[in-house]
Amino acid sequence: TAGDGQVLVLAGPGSGKTRVLTRRLAYLVERRGVPAYDIIAVTFTNKAAREMENRVVNMLQQSLEGIWLGTFHAMCARMLRRESNYLPFKSNFVIFDADDQLSLVKRAIREMNIDDKTHRPAGIHAAISSAKNDLLTPDDMPVSTYRDEVVKRVYTRYQQMLAASNAVDFDDLLMLAARLLQENPGVAERYARRFQHVLVDEFQDTNLAQYELLKQLSSFHKNIFVVGDEDQSIYRWRGADYRNVQRFESDFKGCEVILLEQNYRSTQNVLDAARQVIDRNRNRTPKRLFTDRGTGNKLVQYTAVDDIAEAAYVVDTITQYLSSGRAMANDFAVMYRTNAQSRLIEEAMIHGRLPYRLVGALRFY
């Protein structure tokens, strides 16, 4: 129920970020009487967008007709198709997926007789993607090493090949939409006037192109409501920049900052342990997470001599709980970092005669 203007909600893990955005959307439509078609709400995944729309529709018992609700990429694709007369391609452009993009980079490298052992196509493609996320065209690319020169040349050829196919890649969707608004004030004002309220989920995972888009879209009514947490920024490899949280505070000096510090998921010992780790990070807003779920068991850290002993320890611990009647088998979750680790844990489970279900990966047995 925060007022108009710029609002930054910094929400710790398990504090209900998506719920906040859902409630905000419902509040604007129902209590403030804002028409749904005057709102743009940006999420990070299509699944999150569908979830949010379903929740709000169930809450209000009315449709959100005309609202722009979806991912950054979906919004940008929609905008570019509408405004294609400002752009160097037709409105029926195709969007190349990751495999198509890599094939194109490989073709460009072959054409230019560049050694693909020294300059790996995946690495070159990652550099091009990173440049686009920072709104850099081939002409804008700084060159200080031979590798930079190679990236610039391949990037130039890659864009020519995309144009020849009337195609764009995922990064183009963001970069071209941001540059469209930057370079065409009339178009930017039309969209900024249209959207009275801009709502953003997972703000910490936005990149520079996305941040620029949000600034442009909220430039007229100046109502932007973003929810995120610097501590949970995990997409740096995809161009995400947690510093957008700091940029927001510096670009919108009078913004209201709301901290959500109550966690609804974990016990206090878990939260305290997590905070001991994350507090070492600089450039973050300190948060004191608390919960009503009690202190909970202490965490146990065990260092095994090798991976076999590690798997045995996991199974022995579970077996002790089961044999003493303190827990049931479905009370346990075992998490590992790479799929290769699951084999030893599976073997230990089989030897210990424990029933198990593997989630999101293939069983060895």
XYZ file of C-alpha atoms in Angstrom:
365
model
C 0.000 0.000 0.000
C 2.987 2.321 -0.440
C 2.190 5.619 -2.149
C 3.126 6.736 -5.660
C 6.704 7.375 -6.704
C 9.738 5.127 -6.592
C 9.623 2.223 -4.140
C 12.455 -0.259 -3.544
C 11.441 -3.359 -1.588
C 14.462 -5.322 -0.369
C 13.148 -8.686 0.684
C 15.236 -11.373 2.348
C 14.935 -15.051 1.373
C 11.579 -16.618 2.207
C 9.964 -13.279 3.031
C 7.324 -13.440 0.284
C 8.668 -11.359 -2.622
C 6.286 -12.609 -5.286
C 3.378 -12.309 -2.854
C 4.256 -8.640 -2.296
C 4.185 -7.927 -6.030
C 0.942 -9.881 -6.475
C -0.724 -7.971 -3.643
C 0.604 -4.669 -4.989
C -0.917 -5.389 -8.392
C -4.275 -6.335 -6.853
C -4.193 -3.211 -4.633
C -3.581 -0.890 -7.602
C -6.437 -2.382 -9.628
C -8.997 -2.888 -6.854
C -8.326 -0.181 -4.285
C -6.676 2.532 -6.366
C -8.820 1.981 -9.468
C -5.857 1.848 -11.860
C -6.947 0.170 -15.145
C -5.016 -3.068 -15.747
C -3.961 -1.860 -19.219
C -2.107 1.078 -17.596
C 0.210 -1.323 -15.707
C 3.345 -3.158 -16.824
C 4.567 -5.945 -14.506
C 7.848 -7.632 -15.325
C 8.848 -11.047 -14.006
C 11.907 -13.210 -14.604
C 10.205 -16.330 -15.954
C 7.042 -17.093 -17.885
C 6.044 -19.439 -15.064
C 6.239 -16.595 -12.518
C 4.127 -14.380 -14.806
C 1.403 -17.029 -15.165
C 1.462 -17.676 -11.413
C 1.119 -13.970 -10.647
C -1.750 -13.454 -13.105
C -3.638 -16.493 -11.784
C -3.245 -15.324 -8.194
C -4.456 -11.782 -8.922
C -7.390 -12.977 -11.059
C -8.467 -15.356 -8.251
C -8.101 -12.574 -5.703
C -10.039 -9.940 -7.648
C -12.412 -12.278 -9.495
C -11.880 -10.237 -12.658
C -9.597 -10.484 -15.687
C -6.515 -8.296 -16.132
C -7.387 -7.410 -19.709
C -4.796 -5.278 -21.475
C -2.079 -5.579 -18.804
C 1.500 -6.095 -19.951
C 2.572 -8.934 -17.672
C 5.501 -11.183 -18.547
C 9.255 -11.487 -18.877
C 11.558 -8.706 -20.071
C 12.200 -10.651 -23.272
C 8.486 -11.128 -24.000
C 7.763 -7.412 -23.405
C 10.651 -6.327 -25.604
C 9.666 -8.684 -28.432
C 6.146 -7.246 -28.320
C 7.477 -3.689 -28.410
C 9.918 -4.377 -31.274
C 7.244 -6.013 -33.430
C 5.025 -2.946 -32.925
C 7.800 -0.451 -33.656
C 9.642 -2.347 -36.414
C 9.494 0.663 -38.760
C 12.145 2.283 -36.515
C 14.362 -0.798 -36.756
C 16.531 -2.494 -39.402
C 14.305 -5.588 -39.719
C 10.710 -6.556 -40.469
C 8.034 -7.110 -37.822
C 7.901 -10.861 -38.518
C 11.511 -11.335 -37.311
C 12.456 -14.712 -35.869
C 14.178 -15.165 -32.497
C 17.235 -17.429 -32.597
C 17.667 -19.769 -29.646
C 20.976 -20.634 -27.949
C 21.865 -23.400 -30.448
C 21.128 -21.165 -33.456
C 23.259 -18.403 -31.960
C 26.237 -20.687 -31.358
C 25.980 -22.119 -34.903
C 26.078 -18.586 -36.284
C 29.177 -17.706 -34.217
C 30.897 -20.896 -35.426
C 30.070 -19.994 -39.029
C 31.466 -16.480 -38.592
C 34.680 -17.873 -37.043
C 35.082 -20.341 -39.930
C 34.461 -17.656 -42.551
C 37.130 -15.405 -41.007
C 39.695 -18.226 -40.666
C 39.989 -17.684 -36.916
C 41.436 -20.579 -34.891
C 38.483 -21.998 -32.958
C 40.815 -23.867 -30.573
C 42.351 -20.622 -29.349
C 39.114 -18.640 -29.599
C 36.356 -20.996 -28.529
C 32.957 -20.218 -30.094
C 31.156 -20.506 -26.721
C 33.568 -17.985 -25.175
C 33.208 -15.561 -28.090
C 29.424 -15.881 -27.931
C 29.486 -15.176 -24.161
C 31.557 -12.017 -24.802
C 29.071 -10.827 -27.461
C 26.163 -11.521 -25.103
C 27.888 -9.591 -22.310
C 28.485 -6.616 -24.633
C 24.811 -6.531 -25.635
C 23.717 -6.639 -21.986
C 25.872 -3.531 -21.471
C 24.246 -1.884 -24.539
C 27.443 -2.034 -26.619
C 27.226 -2.408 -30.416
C 30.298 -3.711 -32.334
C 31.335 -0.083 -32.946
C 31.190 0.667 -29.201
C 33.411 -2.279 -28.221
C 36.664 -1.256 -26.500
C 39.720 -3.021 -27.961
C 42.853 -3.454 -25.843
C 43.926 -7.031 -26.670
C 43.967 -9.282 -29.733
C 41.073 -11.260 -28.251
C 39.018 -8.046 -28.028
C 39.763 -7.492 -31.715
C 38.580 -11.032 -32.560
C 35.366 -10.601 -30.526
C 34.648 -7.286 -32.248
C 35.135 -8.764 -35.739
C 33.024 -11.849 -35.025
C 30.338 -9.682 -33.341
C 30.151 -7.484 -36.485
C 29.799 -10.490 -38.797
C 27.356 -12.203 -36.418
C 25.027 -9.173 -36.531
C 25.219 -9.062 -40.337
C 24.212 -12.725 -40.503
C 21.305 -12.178 -38.103
C 20.099 -9.236 -40.213
C 20.313 -11.329 -43.397
C 17.962 -13.885 -41.777
C 15.584 -11.179 -40.432
C 16.467 -12.571 -37.007
C 17.444 -11.376 -33.534
C 18.851 -13.208 -30.523
C 17.591 -12.995 -26.933
C 20.101 -10.291 -25.991
C 19.080 -8.215 -29.031
C 15.514 -8.109 -27.713
C 16.712 -6.208 -24.636
C 19.401 -4.092 -26.281
C 17.322 -3.036 -29.294
C 14.304 -2.169 -27.135
C 16.476 -0.076 -24.781
C 18.181 1.704 -27.678
C 14.825 2.222 -29.446
C 13.575 4.182 -26.435
C 16.880 6.025 -25.921
C 17.145 7.156 -29.537
C 13.462 7.929 -30.232
C 12.101 10.293 -27.556
C 8.623 10.266 -29.159
C 8.358 6.477 -28.908
C 9.748 6.523 -25.358
C 7.212 9.136 -24.269
C 4.318 7.177 -25.814
C 5.161 4.078 -23.756
C 6.017 6.073 -20.622
C 2.663 7.887 -20.781
C 0.853 4.578 -21.345
C 2.204 2.828 -18.242
C 1.092 4.587 -15.067
C 2.770 1.950 -12.908
C 5.857 -0.189 -13.517
C 6.251 -3.271 -11.265
C 9.388 -5.441 -11.291
C 10.174 -8.819 -9.690
C 13.713 -10.202 -8.986
C 15.201 -6.745 -9.550
C 18.670 -7.880 -8.405
C 18.938 -10.071 -11.517
C 18.426 -7.260 -14.030
C 21.273 -6.155 -16.306
C 22.153 -2.691 -17.597
C 19.890 -2.961 -20.682
C 16.915 -3.967 -18.515
C 17.637 -1.182 -16.026
C 17.721 1.384 -18.846
C 14.378 0.052 -20.143
C 12.770 0.424 -16.713
C 14.052 3.987 -16.374
C 12.607 4.917 -19.762
C 9.224 3.245 -19.128
C 8.786 5.001 -15.767
C 10.051 8.412 -16.955
C 6.628 10.096 -17.304
C 4.473 8.982 -14.345
C 7.566 8.145 -12.262
C 5.778 5.274 -10.469
C 8.135 2.315 -10.284
C 7.896 -0.433 -7.671
C 10.753 -2.944 -7.628
C 11.237 -6.003 -5.425
C 14.568 -7.762 -5.010
C 17.502 -8.668 -2.787
C 21.182 -8.113 -3.596
C 22.039 -11.180 -1.510
C 20.196 -13.425 -3.963
C 21.749 -12.241 -7.222
C 22.767 -15.444 -9.033
C 22.753 -14.511 -12.730
C 25.988 -12.576 -13.052
C 27.116 -15.062 -15.727
C 24.088 -13.901 -17.724
C 24.848 -10.204 -17.336
C 22.852 -9.562 -14.143
C 24.207 -6.660 -12.118
C 23.249 -6.476 -8.425
C 24.582 -2.881 -8.477
C 21.292 -1.894 -10.136
C 19.924 -1.793 -6.588
C 22.501 0.893 -5.761
C 21.871 2.652 -9.089
C 18.176 2.786 -8.246
C 18.860 4.473 -4.903
C 21.228 6.964 -6.492
C 19.088 7.735 -9.594
C 15.888 8.110 -7.547
C 17.135 10.070 -4.556
C 13.791 10.293 -2.759
C 12.833 6.658 -3.232
C 11.137 4.808 -0.398
C 13.098 1.755 0.768
C 11.130 -0.998 2.506
C 12.917 -3.943 4.123
C 11.113 -7.264 4.450
C 12.985 -9.114 7.160
C 10.540 -11.743 8.406
C 11.266 -15.186 6.973
C 8.364 -17.654 6.777
C 10.366 -20.711 5.742
C 13.297 -21.375 8.068
C 14.255 -21.573 11.734
C 16.378 -18.867 13.372
C 19.556 -20.994 13.493
C 19.422 -21.439 9.720
C 18.906 -17.700 9.180
C 21.745 -16.775 11.565
C 24.143 -19.169 9.827
C 23.201 -17.769 6.401
C 23.725 -14.233 7.678
C 27.200 -15.087 9.000
C 28.153 -15.923 5.421
C 26.407 -13.121 3.515
C 27.451 -10.379 5.990
C 30.994 -10.699 4.597
C 29.799 -9.255 1.284
C 30.352 -5.532 0.845
C 27.971 -3.296 -1.140
C 24.781 -4.680 0.326
C 21.947 -3.462 2.527
C 22.259 -5.109 5.979
C 19.159 -7.097 6.917
C 18.304 -8.796 10.212
C 16.202 -11.785 9.221
C 13.913 -13.149 11.912
C 11.267 -15.864 12.074
C 8.395 -17.051 14.241
C 9.343 -20.681 13.586
C 11.567 -20.952 16.678
C 15.306 -21.470 17.132
C 15.371 -24.926 15.557
C 18.157 -27.495 15.566
C 21.733 -26.338 15.276
C 23.504 -26.864 11.984
C 26.087 -29.650 11.860
C 29.140 -29.397 9.653
C 30.914 -32.660 8.871
C 34.117 -32.983 6.845
C 34.480 -36.428 5.301
C 37.809 -37.965 4.243
C 36.495 -38.648 0.722
C 33.321 -38.799 -1.374
C 32.542 -42.406 -0.393
C 32.741 -41.580 3.324
C 30.585 -38.510 2.677
C 27.789 -40.589 1.104
C 28.050 -43.159 3.931
C 27.736 -40.404 6.552
C 24.566 -39.073 4.908
C 22.937 -42.519 4.836
C 24.065 -43.412 8.399
C 22.601 -40.163 9.739
C 19.241 -40.768 8.037
C 19.201 -44.402 9.214
C 19.752 -43.334 12.850
C 16.762 -40.991 12.673
C 14.571 -43.672 11.101
C 15.537 -46.472 13.499
C 14.888 -44.260 16.549
C 11.472 -43.247 15.179
C 12.346 -39.534 15.264
C 11.572 -39.064 11.553
C 10.160 -40.719 8.454
C 11.999 -41.286 5.170
C 10.089 -38.532 3.381
C 11.269 -35.967 5.975
C 14.717 -35.912 4.334
C 16.174 -34.105 1.339
C 19.766 -34.633 0.196
C 21.205 -31.864 -1.957
C 24.391 -32.072 -4.004
C 26.135 -29.564 -6.227
C 26.794 -31.546 -9.418
C 24.899 -34.451 -10.992
C 28.011 -36.647 -10.902
C 27.804 -36.733 -7.095
C 24.429 -38.470 -7.107
C 25.864 -41.865 -8.070
C 27.737 -42.469 -4.809
C 24.775 -41.263 -2.768
C 22.478 -43.621 -4.707
C 24.852 -46.547 -4.070
C 24.964 -45.745 -0.353
C 21.154 -45.533 -0.265
C 20.825 -48.937 -1.968
C 23.339 -50.557 0.438
C 21.501 -48.977 3.378
C 18.156 -50.184 1.944
C 16.727 -46.668 1.956
C 13.979 -45.817 -0.554
C 14.816 -42.673 -2.508
C 13.516 -40.518 -5.342
C 15.863 -38.525 -7.572
C 14.559 -35.091 -8.512
C 15.432 -33.372 -11.801
C 18.121 -35.797 -12.944
C 18.538 -39.365 -14.258
C 18.949 -42.239 -11.829
C 22.052 -44.385 -12.217
C 20.136 -47.413 -10.894
